XYZ file of C-alpha atoms in Angstrom:
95
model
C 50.997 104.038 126.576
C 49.979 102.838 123.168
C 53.664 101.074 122.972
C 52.680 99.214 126.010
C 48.812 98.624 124.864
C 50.577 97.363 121.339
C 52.933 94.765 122.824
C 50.445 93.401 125.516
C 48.006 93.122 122.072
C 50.810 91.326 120.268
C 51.307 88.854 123.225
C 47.514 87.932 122.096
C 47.339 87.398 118.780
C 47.250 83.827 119.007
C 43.321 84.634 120.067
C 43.059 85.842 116.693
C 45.150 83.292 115.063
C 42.564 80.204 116.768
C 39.468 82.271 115.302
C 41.078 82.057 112.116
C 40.982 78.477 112.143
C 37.166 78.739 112.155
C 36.492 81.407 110.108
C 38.834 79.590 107.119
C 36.814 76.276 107.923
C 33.516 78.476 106.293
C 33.819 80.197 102.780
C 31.463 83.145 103.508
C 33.557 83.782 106.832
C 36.831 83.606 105.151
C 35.785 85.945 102.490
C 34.228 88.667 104.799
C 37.322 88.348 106.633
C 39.346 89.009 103.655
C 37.121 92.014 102.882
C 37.735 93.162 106.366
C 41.381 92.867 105.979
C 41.281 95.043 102.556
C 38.964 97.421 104.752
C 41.456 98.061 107.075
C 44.747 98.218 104.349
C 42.756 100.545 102.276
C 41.987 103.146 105.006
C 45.668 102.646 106.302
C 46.736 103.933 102.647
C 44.262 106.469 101.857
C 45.115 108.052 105.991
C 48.766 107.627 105.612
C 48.563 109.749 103.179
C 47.545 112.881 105.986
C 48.532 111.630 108.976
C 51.361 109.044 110.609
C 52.486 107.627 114.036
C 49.251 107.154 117.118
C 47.475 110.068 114.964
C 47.464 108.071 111.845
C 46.146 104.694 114.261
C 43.756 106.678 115.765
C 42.253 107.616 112.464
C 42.642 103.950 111.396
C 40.512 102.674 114.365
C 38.142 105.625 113.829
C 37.467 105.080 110.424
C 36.803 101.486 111.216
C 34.710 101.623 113.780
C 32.509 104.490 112.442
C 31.722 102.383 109.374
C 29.823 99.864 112.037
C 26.764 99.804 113.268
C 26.753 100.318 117.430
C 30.616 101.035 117.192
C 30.968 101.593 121.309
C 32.048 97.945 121.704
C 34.264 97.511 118.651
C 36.790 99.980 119.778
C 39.193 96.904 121.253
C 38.545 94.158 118.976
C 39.022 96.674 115.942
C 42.757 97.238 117.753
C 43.256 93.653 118.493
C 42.903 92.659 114.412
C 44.370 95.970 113.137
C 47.641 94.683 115.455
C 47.094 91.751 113.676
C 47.217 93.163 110.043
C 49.699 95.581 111.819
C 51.962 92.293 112.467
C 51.409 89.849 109.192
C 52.094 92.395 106.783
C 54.710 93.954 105.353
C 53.059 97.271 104.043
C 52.848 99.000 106.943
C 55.916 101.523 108.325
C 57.660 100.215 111.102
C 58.242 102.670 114.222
């Protein structure tokens, strides 16, 4: 199921690709963005660390989402940009 729930996110990146048009267009955006990104790279490497395969994503999206405030609704969008990272860089272990 998460192979499946993956690839149909993949298929969608292009949603996140036309935000990032407007969030480059704005300095402040771009640069929480950027933080963002680190956020997510720098839990990746401290939880690889532990834990690998859907455990180790699991604990990504966790981590993420308990570090927000009202975290119920971020569960999907969290996924949608950690695909993203998941997909533009090369630091992550492929499967």
């Amino acid at each position: 199921s998460y192979k499946t729930k993956i690839e149909s996110m993949i298929l969608k990146l292009g949603i996140i690709e036309e935000i990032l048009v407007t969030v480059n267009a704005d300095f402040d955006y771009s640069d929480k963005f950027e933080r963002v990104i680190s956020f997510m790279i720098g839990k990746y490497e401290i939880l690889s660390k532990d834990y690998e395969g859907i455990t180790l994503y699991d604990k990504v999206v966790a981590s993420i989402t308990d570090a927000c405030d009202n975290n119920e609704g971020l569960v999907i969008p969290c996924e949608m940009l950690l695909v993203y990272v998941f997909d533009k860089c090369d630091i992550f272990e492929k499967e």
